[in-house]
GROMACS .gro file of C-alpha atoms in nm:
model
  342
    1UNK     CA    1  14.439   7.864  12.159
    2UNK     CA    2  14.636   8.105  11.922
    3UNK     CA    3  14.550   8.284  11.609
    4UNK     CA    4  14.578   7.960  11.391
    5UNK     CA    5  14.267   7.809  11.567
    6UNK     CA    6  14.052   8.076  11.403
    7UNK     CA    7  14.188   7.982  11.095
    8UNK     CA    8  14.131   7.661  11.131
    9UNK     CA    9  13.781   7.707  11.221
   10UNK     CA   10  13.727   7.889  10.889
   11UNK     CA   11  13.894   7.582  10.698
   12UNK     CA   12  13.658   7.312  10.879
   13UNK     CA   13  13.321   7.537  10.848
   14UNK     CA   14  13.171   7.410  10.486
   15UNK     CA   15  13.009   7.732  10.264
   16UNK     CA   16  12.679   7.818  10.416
   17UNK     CA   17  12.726   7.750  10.756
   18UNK     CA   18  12.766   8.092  10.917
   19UNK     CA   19  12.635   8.018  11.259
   20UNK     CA   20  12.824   7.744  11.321
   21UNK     CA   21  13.110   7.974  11.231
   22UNK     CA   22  13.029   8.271  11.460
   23UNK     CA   23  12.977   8.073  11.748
   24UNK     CA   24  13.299   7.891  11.747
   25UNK     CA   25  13.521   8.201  11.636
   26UNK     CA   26  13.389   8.352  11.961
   27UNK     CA   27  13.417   8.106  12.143
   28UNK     CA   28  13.780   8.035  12.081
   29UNK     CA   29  13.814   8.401  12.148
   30UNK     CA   30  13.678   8.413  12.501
   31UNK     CA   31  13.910   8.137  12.571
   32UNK     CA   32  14.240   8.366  12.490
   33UNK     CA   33  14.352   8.490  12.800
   34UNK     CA   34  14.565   8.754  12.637
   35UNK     CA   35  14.454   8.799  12.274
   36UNK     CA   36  14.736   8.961  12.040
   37UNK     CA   37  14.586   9.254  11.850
   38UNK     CA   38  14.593   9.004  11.553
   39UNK     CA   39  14.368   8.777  11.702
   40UNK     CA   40  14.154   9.079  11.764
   41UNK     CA   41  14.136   9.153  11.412
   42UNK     CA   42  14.077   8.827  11.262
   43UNK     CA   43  13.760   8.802  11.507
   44UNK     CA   44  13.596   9.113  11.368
   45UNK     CA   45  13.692   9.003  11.011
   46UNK     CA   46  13.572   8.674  11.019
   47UNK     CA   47  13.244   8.723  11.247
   48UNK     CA   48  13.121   9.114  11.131
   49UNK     CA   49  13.039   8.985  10.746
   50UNK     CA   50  12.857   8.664  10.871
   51UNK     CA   51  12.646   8.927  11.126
   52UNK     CA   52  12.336   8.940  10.890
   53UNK     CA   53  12.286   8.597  10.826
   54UNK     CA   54  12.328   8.443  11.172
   55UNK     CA   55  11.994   8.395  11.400
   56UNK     CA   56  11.889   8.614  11.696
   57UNK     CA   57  11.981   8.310  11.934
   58UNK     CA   58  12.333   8.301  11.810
   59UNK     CA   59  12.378   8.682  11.832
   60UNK     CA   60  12.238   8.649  12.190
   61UNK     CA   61  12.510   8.391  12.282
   62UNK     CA   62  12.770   8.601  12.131
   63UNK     CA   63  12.676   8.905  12.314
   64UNK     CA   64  12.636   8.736  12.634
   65UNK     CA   65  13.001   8.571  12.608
   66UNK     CA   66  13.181   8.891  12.502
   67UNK     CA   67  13.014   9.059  12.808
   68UNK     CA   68  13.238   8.932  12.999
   69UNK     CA   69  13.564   8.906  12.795
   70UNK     CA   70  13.810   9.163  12.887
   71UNK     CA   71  13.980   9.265  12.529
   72UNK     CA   72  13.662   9.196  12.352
   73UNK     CA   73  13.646   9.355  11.984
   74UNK     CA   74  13.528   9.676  11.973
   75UNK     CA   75  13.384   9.690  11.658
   76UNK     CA   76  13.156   9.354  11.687
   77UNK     CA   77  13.037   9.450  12.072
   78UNK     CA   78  12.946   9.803  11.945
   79UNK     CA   79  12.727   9.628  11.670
   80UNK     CA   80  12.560   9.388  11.887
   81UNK     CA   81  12.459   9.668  12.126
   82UNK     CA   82  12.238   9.821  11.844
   83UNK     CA   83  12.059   9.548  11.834
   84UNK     CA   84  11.737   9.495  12.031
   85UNK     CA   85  11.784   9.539  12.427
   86UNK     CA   86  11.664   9.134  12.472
   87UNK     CA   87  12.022   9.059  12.277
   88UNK     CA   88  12.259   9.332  12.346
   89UNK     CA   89  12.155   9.380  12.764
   90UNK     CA   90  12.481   9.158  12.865
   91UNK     CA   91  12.735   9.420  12.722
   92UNK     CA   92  12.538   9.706  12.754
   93UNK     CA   93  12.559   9.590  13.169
   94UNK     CA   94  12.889   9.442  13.182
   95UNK     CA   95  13.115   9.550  12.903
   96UNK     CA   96  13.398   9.733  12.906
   97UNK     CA   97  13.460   9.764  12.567
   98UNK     CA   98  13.140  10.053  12.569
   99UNK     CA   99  13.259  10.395  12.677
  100UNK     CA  100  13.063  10.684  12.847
  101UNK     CA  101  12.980  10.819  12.464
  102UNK     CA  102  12.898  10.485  12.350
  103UNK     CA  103  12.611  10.444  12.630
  104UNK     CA  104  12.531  10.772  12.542
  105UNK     CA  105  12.483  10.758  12.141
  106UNK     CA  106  12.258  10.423  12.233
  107UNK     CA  107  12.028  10.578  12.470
  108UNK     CA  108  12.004  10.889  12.215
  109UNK     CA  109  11.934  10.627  11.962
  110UNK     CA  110  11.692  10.356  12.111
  111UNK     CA  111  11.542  10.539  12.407
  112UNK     CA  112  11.451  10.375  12.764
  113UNK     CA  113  11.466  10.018  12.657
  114UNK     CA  114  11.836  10.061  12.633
  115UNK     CA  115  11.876  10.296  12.924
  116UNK     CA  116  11.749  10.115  13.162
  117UNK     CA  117  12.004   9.821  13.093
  118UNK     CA  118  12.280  10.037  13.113
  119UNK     CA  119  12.126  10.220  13.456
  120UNK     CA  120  12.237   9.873  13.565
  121UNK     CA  121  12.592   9.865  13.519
  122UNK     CA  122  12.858   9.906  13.765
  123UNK     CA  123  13.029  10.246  13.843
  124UNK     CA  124  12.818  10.432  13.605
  125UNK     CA  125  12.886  10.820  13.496
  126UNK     CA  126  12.666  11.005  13.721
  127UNK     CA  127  12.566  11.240  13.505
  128UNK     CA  128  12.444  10.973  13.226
  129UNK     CA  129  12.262  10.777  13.530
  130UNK     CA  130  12.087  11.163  13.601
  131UNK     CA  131  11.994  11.172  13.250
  132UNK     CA  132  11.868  10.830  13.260
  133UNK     CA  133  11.640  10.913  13.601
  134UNK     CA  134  11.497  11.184  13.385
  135UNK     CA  135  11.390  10.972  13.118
  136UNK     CA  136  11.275  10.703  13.315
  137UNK     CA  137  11.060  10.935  13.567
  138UNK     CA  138  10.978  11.286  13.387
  139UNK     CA  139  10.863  11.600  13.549
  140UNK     CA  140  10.485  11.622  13.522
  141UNK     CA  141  10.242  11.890  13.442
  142UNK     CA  142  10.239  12.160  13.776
  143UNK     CA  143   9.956  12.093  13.973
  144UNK     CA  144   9.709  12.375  13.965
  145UNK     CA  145   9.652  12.639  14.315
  146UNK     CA  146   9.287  12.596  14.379
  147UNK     CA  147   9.108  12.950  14.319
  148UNK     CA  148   8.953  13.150  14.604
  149UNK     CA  149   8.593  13.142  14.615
  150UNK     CA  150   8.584  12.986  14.295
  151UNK     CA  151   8.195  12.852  14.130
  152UNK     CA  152   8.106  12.505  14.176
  153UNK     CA  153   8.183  12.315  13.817
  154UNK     CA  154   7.942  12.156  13.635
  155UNK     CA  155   7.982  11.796  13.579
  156UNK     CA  156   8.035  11.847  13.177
  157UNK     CA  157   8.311  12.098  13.279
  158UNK     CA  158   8.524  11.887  13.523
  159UNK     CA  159   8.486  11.601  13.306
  160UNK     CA  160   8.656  11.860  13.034
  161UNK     CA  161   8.896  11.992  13.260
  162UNK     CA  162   9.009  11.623  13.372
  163UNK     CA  163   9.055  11.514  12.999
  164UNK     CA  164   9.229  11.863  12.959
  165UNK     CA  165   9.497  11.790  13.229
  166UNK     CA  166   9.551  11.419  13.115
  167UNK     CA  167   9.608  11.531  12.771
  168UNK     CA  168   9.863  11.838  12.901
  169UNK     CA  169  10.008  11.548  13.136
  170UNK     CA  170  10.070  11.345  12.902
  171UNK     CA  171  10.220  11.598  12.653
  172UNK     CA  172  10.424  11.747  12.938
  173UNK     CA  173  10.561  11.406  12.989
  174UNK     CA  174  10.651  11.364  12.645
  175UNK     CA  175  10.823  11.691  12.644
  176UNK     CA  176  11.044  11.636  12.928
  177UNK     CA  177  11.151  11.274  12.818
  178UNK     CA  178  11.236  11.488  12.481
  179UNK     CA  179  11.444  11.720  12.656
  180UNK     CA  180  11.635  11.469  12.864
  181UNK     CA  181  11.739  11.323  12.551
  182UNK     CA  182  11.829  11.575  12.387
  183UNK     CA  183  12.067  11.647  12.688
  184UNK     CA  184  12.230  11.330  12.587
  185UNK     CA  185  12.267  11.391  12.226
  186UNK     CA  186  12.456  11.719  12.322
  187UNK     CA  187  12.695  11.567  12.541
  188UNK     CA  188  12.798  11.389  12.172
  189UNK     CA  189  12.800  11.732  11.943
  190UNK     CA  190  13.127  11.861  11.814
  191UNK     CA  191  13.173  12.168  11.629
  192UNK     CA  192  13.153  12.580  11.734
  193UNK     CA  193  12.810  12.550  11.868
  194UNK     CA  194  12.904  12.240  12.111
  195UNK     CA  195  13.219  12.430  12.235
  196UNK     CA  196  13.045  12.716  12.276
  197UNK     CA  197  12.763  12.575  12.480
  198UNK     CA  198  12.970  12.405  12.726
  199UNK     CA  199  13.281  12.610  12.789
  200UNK     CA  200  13.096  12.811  13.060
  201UNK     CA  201  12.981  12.482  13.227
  202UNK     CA  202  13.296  12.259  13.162
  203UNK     CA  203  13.581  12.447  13.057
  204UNK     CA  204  13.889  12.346  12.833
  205UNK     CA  205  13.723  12.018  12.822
  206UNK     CA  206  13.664  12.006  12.420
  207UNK     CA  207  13.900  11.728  12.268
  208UNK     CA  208  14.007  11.973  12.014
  209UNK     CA  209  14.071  12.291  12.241
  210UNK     CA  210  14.312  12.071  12.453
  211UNK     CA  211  14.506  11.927  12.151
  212UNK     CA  212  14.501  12.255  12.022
  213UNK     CA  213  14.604  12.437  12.345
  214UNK     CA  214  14.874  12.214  12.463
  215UNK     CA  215  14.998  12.184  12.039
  216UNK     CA  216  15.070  12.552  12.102
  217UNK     CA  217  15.230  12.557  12.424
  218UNK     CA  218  15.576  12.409  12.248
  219UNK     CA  219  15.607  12.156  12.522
  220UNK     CA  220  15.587  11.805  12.345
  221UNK     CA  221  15.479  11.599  12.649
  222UNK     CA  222  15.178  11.820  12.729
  223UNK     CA  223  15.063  11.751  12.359
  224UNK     CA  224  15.147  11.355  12.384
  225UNK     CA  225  14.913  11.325  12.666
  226UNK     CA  226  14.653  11.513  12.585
  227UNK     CA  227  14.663  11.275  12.282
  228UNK     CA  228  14.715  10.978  12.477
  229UNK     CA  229  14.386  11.074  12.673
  230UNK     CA  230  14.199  11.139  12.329
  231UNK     CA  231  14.289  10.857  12.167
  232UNK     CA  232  14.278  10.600  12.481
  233UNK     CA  233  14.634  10.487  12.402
  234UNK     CA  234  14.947  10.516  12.702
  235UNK     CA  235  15.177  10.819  12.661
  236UNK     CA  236  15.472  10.635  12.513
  237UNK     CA  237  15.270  10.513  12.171
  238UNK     CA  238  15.121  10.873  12.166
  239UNK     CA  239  15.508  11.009  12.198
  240UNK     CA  240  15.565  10.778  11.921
  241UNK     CA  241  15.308  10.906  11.682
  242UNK     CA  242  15.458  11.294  11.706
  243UNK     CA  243  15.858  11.093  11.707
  244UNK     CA  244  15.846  11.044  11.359
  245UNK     CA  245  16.010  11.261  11.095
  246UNK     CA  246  15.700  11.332  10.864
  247UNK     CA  247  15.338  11.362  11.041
  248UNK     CA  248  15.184  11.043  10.883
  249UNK     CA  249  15.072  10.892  11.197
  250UNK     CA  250  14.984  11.202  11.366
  251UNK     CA  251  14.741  11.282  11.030
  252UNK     CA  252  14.613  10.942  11.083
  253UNK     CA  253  14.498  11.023  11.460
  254UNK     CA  254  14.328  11.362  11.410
  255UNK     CA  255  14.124  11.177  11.109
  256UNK     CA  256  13.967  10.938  11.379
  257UNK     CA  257  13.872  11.236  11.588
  258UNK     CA  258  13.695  11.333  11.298
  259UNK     CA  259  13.844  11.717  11.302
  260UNK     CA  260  13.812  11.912  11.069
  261UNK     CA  261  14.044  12.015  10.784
  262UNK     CA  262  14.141  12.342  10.899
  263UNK     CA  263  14.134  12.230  11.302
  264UNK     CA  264  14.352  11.907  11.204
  265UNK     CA  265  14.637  12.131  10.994
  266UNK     CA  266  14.647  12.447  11.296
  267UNK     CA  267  14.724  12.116  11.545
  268UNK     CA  268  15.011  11.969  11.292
  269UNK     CA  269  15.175  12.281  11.202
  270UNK     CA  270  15.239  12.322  11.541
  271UNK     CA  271  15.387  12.017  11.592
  272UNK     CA  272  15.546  11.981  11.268
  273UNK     CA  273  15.619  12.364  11.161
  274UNK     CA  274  15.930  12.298  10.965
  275UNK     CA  275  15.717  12.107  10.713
  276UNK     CA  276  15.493  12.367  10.568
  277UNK     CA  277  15.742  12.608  10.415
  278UNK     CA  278  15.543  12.704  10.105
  279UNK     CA  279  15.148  12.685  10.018
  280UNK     CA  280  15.218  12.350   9.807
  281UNK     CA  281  15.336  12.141  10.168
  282UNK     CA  282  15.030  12.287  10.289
  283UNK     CA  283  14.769  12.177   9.985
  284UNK     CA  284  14.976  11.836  10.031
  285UNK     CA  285  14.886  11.837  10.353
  286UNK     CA  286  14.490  11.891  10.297
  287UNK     CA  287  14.460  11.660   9.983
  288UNK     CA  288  14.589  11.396  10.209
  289UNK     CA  289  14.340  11.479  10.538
  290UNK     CA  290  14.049  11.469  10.252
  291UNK     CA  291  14.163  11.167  10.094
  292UNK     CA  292  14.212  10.976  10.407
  293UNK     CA  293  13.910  10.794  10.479
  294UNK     CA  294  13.795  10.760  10.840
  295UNK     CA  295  13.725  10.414  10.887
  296UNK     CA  296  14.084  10.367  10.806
  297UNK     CA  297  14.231  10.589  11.032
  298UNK     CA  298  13.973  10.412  11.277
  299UNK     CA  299  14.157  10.072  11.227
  300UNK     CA  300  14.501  10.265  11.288
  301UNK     CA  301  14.391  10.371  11.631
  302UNK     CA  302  14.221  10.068  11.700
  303UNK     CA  303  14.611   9.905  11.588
  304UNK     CA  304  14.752  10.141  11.872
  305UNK     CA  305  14.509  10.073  12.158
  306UNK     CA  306  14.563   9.649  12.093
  307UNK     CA  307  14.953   9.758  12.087
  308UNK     CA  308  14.895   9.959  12.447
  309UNK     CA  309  14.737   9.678  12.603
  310UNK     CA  310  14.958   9.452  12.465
  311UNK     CA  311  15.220   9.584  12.640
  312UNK     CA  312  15.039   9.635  12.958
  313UNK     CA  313  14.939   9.244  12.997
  314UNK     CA  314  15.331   9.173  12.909
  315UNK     CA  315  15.465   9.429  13.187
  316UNK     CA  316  15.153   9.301  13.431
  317UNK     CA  317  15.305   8.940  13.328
  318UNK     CA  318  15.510   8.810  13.658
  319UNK     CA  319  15.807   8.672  13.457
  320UNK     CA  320  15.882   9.069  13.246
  321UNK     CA  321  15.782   9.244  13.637
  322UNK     CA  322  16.136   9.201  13.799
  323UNK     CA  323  16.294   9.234  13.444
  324UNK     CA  324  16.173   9.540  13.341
  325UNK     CA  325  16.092   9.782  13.663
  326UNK     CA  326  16.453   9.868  13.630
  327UNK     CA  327  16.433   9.944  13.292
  328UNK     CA  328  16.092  10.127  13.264
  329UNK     CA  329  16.080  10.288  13.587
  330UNK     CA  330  16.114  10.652  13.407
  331UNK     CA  331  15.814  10.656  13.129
  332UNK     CA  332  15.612  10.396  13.367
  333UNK     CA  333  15.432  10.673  13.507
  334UNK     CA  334  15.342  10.891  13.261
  335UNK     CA  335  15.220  10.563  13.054
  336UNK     CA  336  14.947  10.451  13.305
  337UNK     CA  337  14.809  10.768  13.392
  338UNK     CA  338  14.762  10.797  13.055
  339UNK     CA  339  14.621  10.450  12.961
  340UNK     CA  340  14.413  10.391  13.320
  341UNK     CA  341  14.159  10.713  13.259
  342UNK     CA  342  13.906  10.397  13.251
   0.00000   0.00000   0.00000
């Protein structure tokens, strides 16, 4: 199969006939054994607009056959896990294409159903299987000391005192599974008051602290894998991005972190100091971060990663192996510590 298929799918498919459509695009997907970043795309553009008009029973197939495709699109599986647990449970156990903060933004969104599908999945983050635990099984009310020489009770007042303690129970209940999930949403917050709640606990580990840290170190590598490892893409495409003679690219990346204006210029005038001589390169510099809209830079990134595994199916490949350990032996290293964090 190759990239024409899909458009040949598209040419045979009448007007109106959007299942039959998403079915078969996906299913000449999962049958790619290396899909090019192109094919990639052209999945999520022909299957994400025909999403709302296909049945639950086709979205369930689709989510069941992605679950286990290795370079599935990232877009379509993240949109199939909001839907209902009964349709997105296969990627939500099996998928790779959902990261740690994905699993976490879908229990903070849809609760225990979801949880407990992705308490099921192989190798999970210990602390989101903790958090999980505490949803699942919350800490109860405290269970009263009996009182020394206490009066009998009436019946009237235990039956009061029983509906009391249910009622505290159940509100203690409540309250815990509400704090447990707040604990999730944290784990997502950016901003001051994120950083500033976590730096005791996990130190350095804000995305924007270590691109801003290592940005002001001077030392280029540090700052291209720090990147790398923010942007899940291997050290040589993040060298590329900082390479270039203008900071397009680099703009590009800090808009899918979703940093803001001020955070996004400290980071590129320390990479790219020569280029903000007067006030004007800088007000350039901010019209352009505003103007750039995030989806966009989203695509960009997504560009990169499809590029970075690209290349590491082509270098895995045994015919490029013998022909290219000579040749890559010196970035090799730094390029799959920086893609393998999975």
């Amino acid at each position: 199969m190759s990239s024409s298929d899909f458009r040949q799918i598209a040419i045979r498919t009448e007007s109106g006939k959007a299942e039959r459509l998403f079915r078969a695009a996906v299913s000449a997907f999962c049958s790619l054994t290396r899909p090019s970043r192109r094919e990639i795309g052209q999945l999520e553009d022909l299957t994400l607009p025909l999403f709302d008009d296909v049945s639950v029973e086709s979205r369930r197939y689709v989510a069941a056959a992605l679950s286990e495709c290795e370079y599935a699109p990232a877009a379509l599986v993240r949109r199939l896990c909001e839907e209902p647990v009964d349709i997105a449970a296969p990627l939500l156990i099996r998928s790779r294409a959902v990261s740690d903060i994905d699993l976490i933004a879908l229990i903070g969104r849809h609760g225990l159903p979801h949880a407990r599908a992705i308490a099921r999945r192989k190798d999970l983050n210990p602390t989101i299987a903790d958090l999980i635990r505490a949803l699942e099984r919350p800490t109860l009310v405290r269970v009263r000391e009996p009182e020394m020489q206490a009066p009998a009770p009436t019946v009237a007042a235990t039956n009061a005192e029983a509906v009391e303690d249910n009622a505290t129970g159940q509100q203690s209940s409540g309250i815990a599974a509400e704090n447990a999930r707040r604990r999730l949403r944290s784990m997502m917050r950016t901003g001051d008051e994120a950083l500033a709640a976590k730096v005791d606990a996990f130190p350095g580990s804000d995305t924007y602290v270590k691109l801003r840290e290592t940005a002001l170190t001077g030392n280029a590598a540090f700052f291209q894998t720090a990147l790398a490892d923010a942007l899940d893409i291997d050290f040589s495409t993040a060298r590329a991005l900082t390479a270039n003679q203008n900071y397009a690219s680099l703009l590009a990346a800090l808009r899918s972190l979703d940093l803001s204006e001020d955070r996004a210029f400290l980071i590129t005038v320390a990479i790219y100091p020569s280029l903000f001589p007067h006030p004007q390169a800088i007000r350039t510099y901010l019209d352009r971060y505003r103007l750039l809209h995030r989806d966009v830079a989203l695509d960009r990134v997504r560009g990169w990663k499809a590029e970075t595994l690209s290349r590491m199916v082509r270098d895995a490949s045994p015919a490029n192996s013998d022909s290219s350990k000579a040749s890559n032996s010196d970035e090799a290293a730094p390029s799959l510590r920086a893609s393998s964090r999975k």
